[in-house]
mmCIF file of C-alpha atoms in Angstrom:
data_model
loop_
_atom_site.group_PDB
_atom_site.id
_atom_site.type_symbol
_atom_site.label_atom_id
_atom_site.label_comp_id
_atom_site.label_asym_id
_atom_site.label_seq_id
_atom_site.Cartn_x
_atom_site.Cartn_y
_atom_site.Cartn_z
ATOM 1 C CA UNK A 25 7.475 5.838 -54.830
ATOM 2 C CA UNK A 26 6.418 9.183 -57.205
ATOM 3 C CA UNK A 27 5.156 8.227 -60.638
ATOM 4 C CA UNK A 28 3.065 10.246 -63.230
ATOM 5 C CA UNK A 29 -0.179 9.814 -64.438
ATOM 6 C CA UNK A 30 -1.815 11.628 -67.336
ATOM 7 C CA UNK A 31 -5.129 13.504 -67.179
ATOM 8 C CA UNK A 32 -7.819 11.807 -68.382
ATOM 9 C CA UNK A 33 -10.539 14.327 -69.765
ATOM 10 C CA UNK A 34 -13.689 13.345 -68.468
ATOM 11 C CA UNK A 35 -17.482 14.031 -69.144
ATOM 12 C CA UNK A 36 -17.977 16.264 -65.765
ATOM 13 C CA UNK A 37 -20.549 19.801 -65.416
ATOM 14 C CA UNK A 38 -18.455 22.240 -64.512
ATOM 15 C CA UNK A 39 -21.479 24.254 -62.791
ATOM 16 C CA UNK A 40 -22.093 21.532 -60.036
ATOM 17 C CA UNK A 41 -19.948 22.923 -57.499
ATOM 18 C CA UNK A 42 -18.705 22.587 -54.381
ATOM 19 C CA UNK A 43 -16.861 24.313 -51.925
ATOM 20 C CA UNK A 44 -14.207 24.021 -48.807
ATOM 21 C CA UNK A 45 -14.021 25.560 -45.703
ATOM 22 C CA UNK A 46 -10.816 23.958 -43.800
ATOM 23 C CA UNK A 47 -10.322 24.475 -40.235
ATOM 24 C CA UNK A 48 -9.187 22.914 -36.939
ATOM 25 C CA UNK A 49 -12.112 20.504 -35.836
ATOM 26 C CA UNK A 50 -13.344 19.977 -38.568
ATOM 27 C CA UNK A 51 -10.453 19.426 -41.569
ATOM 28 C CA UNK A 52 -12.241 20.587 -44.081
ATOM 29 C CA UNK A 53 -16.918 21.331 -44.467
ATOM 30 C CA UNK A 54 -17.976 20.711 -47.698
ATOM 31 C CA UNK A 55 -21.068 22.498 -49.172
ATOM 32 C CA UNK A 56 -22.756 22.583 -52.539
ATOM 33 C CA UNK A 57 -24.796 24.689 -54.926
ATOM 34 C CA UNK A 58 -26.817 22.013 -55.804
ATOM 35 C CA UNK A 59 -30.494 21.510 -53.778
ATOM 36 C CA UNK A 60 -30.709 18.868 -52.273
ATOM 37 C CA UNK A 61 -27.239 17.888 -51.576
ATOM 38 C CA UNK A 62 -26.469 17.665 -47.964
ATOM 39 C CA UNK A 63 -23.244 19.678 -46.426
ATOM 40 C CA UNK A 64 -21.082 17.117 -45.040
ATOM 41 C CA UNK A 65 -17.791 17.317 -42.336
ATOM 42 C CA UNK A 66 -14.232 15.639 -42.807
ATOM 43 C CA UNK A 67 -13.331 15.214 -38.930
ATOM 44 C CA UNK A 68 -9.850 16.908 -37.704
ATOM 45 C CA UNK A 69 -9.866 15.750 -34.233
ATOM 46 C CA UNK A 70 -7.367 12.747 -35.070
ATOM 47 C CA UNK A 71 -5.053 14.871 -36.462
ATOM 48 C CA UNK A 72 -5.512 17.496 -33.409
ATOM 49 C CA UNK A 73 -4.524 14.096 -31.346
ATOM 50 C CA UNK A 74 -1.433 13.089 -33.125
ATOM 51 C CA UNK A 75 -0.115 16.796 -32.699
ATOM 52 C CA UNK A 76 -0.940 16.826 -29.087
ATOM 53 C CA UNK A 77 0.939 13.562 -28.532
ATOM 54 C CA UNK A 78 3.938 14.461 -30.265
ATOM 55 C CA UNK A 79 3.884 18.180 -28.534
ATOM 56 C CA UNK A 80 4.134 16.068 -24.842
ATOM 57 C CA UNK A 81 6.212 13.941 -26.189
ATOM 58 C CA UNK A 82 8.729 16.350 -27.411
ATOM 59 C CA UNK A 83 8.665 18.659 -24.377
ATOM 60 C CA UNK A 84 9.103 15.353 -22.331
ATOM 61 C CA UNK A 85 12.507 14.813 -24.589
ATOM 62 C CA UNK A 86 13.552 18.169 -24.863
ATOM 63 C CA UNK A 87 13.941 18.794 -21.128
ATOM 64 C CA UNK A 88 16.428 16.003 -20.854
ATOM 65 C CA UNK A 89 18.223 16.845 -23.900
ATOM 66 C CA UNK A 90 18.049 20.466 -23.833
ATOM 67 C CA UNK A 91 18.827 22.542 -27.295
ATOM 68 C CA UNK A 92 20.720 19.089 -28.250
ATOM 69 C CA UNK A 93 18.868 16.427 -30.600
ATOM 70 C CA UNK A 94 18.815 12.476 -30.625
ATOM 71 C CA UNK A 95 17.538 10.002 -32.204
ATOM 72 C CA UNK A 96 14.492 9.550 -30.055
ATOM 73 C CA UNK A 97 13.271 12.616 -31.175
ATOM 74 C CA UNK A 98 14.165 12.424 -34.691
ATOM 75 C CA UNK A 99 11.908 9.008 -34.926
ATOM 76 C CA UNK A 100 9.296 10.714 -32.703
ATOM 77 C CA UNK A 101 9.217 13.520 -35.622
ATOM 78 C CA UNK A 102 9.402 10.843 -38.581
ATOM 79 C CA UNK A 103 6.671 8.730 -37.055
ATOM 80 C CA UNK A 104 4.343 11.655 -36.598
ATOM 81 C CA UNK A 105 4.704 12.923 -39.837
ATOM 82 C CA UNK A 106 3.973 9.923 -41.776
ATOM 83 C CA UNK A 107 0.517 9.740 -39.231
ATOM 84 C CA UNK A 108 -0.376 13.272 -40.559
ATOM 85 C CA UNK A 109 0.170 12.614 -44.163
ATOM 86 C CA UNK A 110 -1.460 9.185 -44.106
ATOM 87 C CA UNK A 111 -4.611 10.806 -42.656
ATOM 88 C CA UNK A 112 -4.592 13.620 -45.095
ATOM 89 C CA UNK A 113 -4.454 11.219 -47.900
ATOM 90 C CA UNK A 114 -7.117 8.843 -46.450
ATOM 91 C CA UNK A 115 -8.962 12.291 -46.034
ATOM 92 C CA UNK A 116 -8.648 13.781 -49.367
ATOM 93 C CA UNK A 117 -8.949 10.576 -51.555
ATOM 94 C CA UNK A 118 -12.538 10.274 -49.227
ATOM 95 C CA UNK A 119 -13.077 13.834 -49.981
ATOM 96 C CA UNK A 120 -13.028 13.278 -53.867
ATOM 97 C CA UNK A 121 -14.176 9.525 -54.491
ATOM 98 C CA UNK A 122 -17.632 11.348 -52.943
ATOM 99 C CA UNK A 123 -17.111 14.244 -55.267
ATOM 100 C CA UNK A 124 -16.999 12.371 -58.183
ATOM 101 C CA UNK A 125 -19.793 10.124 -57.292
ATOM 102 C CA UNK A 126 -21.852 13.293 -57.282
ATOM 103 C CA UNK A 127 -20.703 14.764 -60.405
ATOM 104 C CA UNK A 128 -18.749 17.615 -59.281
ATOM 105 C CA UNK A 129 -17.265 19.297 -61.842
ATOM 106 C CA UNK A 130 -15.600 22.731 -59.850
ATOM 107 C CA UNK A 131 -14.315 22.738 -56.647
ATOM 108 C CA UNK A 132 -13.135 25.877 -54.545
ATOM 109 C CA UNK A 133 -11.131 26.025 -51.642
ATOM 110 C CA UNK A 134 -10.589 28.640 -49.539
ATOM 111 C CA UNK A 135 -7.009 29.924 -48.825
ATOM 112 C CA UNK A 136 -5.799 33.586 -47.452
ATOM 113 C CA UNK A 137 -2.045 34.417 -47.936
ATOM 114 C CA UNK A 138 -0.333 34.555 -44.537
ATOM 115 C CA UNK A 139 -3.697 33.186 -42.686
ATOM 116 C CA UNK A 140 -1.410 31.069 -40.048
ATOM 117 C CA UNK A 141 1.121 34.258 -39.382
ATOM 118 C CA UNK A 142 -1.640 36.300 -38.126
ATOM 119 C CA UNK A 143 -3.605 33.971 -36.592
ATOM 120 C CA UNK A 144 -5.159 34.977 -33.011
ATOM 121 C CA UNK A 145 -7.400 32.217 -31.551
ATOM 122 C CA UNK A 146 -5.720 31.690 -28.162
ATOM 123 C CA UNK A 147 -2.202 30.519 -27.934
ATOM 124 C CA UNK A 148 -3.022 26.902 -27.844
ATOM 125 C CA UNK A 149 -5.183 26.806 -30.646
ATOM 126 C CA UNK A 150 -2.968 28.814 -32.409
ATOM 127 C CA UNK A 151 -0.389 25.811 -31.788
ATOM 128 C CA UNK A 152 -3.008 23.444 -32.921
ATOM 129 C CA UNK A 153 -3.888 24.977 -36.163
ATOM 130 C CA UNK A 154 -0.298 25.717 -37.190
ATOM 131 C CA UNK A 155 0.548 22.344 -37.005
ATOM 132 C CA UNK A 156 -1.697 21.214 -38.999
ATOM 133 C CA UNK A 157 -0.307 21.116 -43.054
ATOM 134 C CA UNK A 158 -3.578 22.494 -44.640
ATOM 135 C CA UNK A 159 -1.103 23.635 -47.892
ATOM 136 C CA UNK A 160 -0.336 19.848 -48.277
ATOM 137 C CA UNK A 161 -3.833 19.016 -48.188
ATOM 138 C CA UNK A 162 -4.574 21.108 -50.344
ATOM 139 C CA UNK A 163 -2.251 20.044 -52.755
ATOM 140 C CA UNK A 164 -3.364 15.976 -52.245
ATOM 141 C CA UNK A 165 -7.151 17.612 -53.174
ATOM 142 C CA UNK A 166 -6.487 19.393 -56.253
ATOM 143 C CA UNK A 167 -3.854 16.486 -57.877
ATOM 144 C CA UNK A 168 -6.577 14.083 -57.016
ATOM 145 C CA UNK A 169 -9.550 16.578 -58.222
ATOM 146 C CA UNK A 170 -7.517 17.782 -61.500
ATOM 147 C CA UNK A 171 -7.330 13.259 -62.242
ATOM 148 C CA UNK A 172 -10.699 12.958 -61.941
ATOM 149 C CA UNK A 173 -11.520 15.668 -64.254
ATOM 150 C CA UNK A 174 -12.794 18.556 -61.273
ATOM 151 C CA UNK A 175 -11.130 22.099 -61.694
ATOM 152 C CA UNK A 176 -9.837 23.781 -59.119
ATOM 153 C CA UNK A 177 -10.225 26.969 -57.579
ATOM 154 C CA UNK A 178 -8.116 28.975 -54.836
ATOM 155 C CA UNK A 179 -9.930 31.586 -53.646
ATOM 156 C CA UNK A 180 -9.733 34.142 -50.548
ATOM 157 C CA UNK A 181 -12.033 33.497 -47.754
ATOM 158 C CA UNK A 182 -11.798 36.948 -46.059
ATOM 159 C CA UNK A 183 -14.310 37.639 -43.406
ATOM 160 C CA UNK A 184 -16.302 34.214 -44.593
ATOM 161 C CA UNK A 185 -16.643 32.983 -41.342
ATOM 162 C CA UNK A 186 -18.120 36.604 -39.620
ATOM 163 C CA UNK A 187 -20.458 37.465 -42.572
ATOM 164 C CA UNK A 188 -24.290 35.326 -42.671
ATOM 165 C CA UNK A 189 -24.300 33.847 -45.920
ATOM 166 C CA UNK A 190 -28.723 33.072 -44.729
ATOM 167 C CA UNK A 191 -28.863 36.918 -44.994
ATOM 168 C CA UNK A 192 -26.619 37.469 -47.462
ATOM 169 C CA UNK A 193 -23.982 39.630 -46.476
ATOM 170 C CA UNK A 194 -21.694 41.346 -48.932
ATOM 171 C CA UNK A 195 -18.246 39.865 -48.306
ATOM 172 C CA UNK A 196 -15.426 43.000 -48.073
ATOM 173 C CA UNK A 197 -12.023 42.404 -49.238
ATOM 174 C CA UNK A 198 -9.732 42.447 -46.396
ATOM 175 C CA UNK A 199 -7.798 45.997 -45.209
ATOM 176 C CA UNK A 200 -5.978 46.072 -42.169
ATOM 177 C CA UNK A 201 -7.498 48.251 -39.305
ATOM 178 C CA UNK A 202 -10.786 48.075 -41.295
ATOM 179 C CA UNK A 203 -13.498 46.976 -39.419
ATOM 180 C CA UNK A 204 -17.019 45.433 -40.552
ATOM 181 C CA UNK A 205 -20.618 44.639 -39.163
ATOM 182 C CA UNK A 206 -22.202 41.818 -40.533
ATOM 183 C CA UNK A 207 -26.507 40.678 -39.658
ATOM 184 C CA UNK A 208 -25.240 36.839 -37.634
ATOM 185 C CA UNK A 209 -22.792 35.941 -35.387
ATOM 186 C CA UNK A 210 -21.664 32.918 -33.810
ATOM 187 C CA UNK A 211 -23.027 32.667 -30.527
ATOM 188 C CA UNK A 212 -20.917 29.307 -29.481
ATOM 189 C CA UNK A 213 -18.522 27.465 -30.998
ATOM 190 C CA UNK A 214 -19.706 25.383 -34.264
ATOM 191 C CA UNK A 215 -23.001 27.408 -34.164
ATOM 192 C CA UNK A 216 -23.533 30.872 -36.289
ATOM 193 C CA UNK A 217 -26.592 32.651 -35.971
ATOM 194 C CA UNK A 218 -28.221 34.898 -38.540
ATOM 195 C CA UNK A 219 -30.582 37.862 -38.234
ATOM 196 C CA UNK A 220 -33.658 35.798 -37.937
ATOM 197 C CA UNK A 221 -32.259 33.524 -35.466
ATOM 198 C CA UNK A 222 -31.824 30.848 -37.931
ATOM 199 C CA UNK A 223 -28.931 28.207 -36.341
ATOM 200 C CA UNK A 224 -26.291 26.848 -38.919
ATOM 201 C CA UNK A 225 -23.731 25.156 -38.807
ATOM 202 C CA UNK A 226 -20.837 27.909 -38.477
ATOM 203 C CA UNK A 227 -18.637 26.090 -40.596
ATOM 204 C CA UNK A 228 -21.135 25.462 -43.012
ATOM 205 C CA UNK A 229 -21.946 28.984 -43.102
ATOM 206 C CA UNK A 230 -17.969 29.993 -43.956
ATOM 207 C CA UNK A 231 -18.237 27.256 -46.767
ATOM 208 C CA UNK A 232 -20.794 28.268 -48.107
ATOM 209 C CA UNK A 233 -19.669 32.172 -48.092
ATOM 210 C CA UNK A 234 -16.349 30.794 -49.786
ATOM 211 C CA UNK A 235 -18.812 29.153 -52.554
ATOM 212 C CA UNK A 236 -20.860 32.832 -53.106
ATOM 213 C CA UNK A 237 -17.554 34.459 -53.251
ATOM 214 C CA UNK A 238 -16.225 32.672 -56.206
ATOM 215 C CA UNK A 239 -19.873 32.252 -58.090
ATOM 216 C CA UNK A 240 -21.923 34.921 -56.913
#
């Protein structure tokens, strides 16, 4: 069912913002540039799950059907697509609902052009992060943002995840073959640390670089 609903103008500040870093493990970390308000995590494991079933699924298909198709397969796509976008909706409509219940009136998102093409994490979590449809989650957050009266902003997140937003790091634009130094680095994964040996949160750290590149 697809119906239309008109944008309601609403009394939001437009300078309470917050900002999205989306990833693998974690769908999407959420930070703010308001004190006091506490980063918070929208989990991506279930979605990591559903892919992984499908993927053994599919391979278990494939090798008896070879290059042909059936309709054992066809469900198995259908069934794990509607899982995926029922999660991203749940997720999203979460995602905003707290938003809104904290006055947020601007919310960025970070987005490269051609991020997944040139992607090189290890072939499996390559597979893992392909498969999951950030672009329609994306577009779920800003429809649902945009009702509620929040603005939305795209904005590059080059090098966001390297540079220490604790000792903040100018954030380049992104050149091919250039190559940068930045004060942190993440010594594990989920953990960045900066130049005094302060531990964050690395995905924290990227959404919060994605927030200081848009509003300096």
């Amino acid at each position: 069912m697809i119906y239309h609903q008109e944008e309601k103008p609403k009394q939001v500040d437009n300078k309470r913002i917050a900002s999205i870093d989306l990833g693998l493990n974690n769908l999407a970390t959420v930070t703010f540039n308001q004190a006091g308000l506490i980063p918070f995590l929208i989990n991506g494991r279930p979605l990591k799950s559903i892919n992984h079933f499908f993927n053994k699924k599919k391979a278990e298909l494939q090798a008896i059907i070879k290059n042909k198709t059936s309709k054992r397969l066809q469900n198995l796509c259908t069934k794990r697509n509607f899982k995926v976008d029922d999660y991203l909706h749940k997720a999203s409509r979460y995602l905003i609902n707290k938003l809104v219940k904290l006055n947020i009136g601007t919310l960025v998102i970070g987005k490269n052009e051609g991020w997944k093409q040139e992607l090189n994490i290890g072939s499996q979590n390559n597979q893992n992060f392909t498969q999951i449809p950030h672009t329609r989650f994306i577009g779920q957050l800003t429809y649902k943002a945009e009702l509620a009266g929040i603005s939305v902003i795209i904005t590059e997140e080059s090098y966001t995840s390297k540079s220490s937003f604790l000792d903040q790091d100018v954030l380049p634009k992104y050149k091919k073959g250039e190559k940068y130094s930045f004060s942190g680095n993440r010594i594990k994964r989920g953990l960045y640390k900066s130049a005094e040996g302060i531990l964050i949160n690395a995905d924290v750290n990227g959404s919060l670089n994605i927030l200081k590149n848009c509003n300096p």
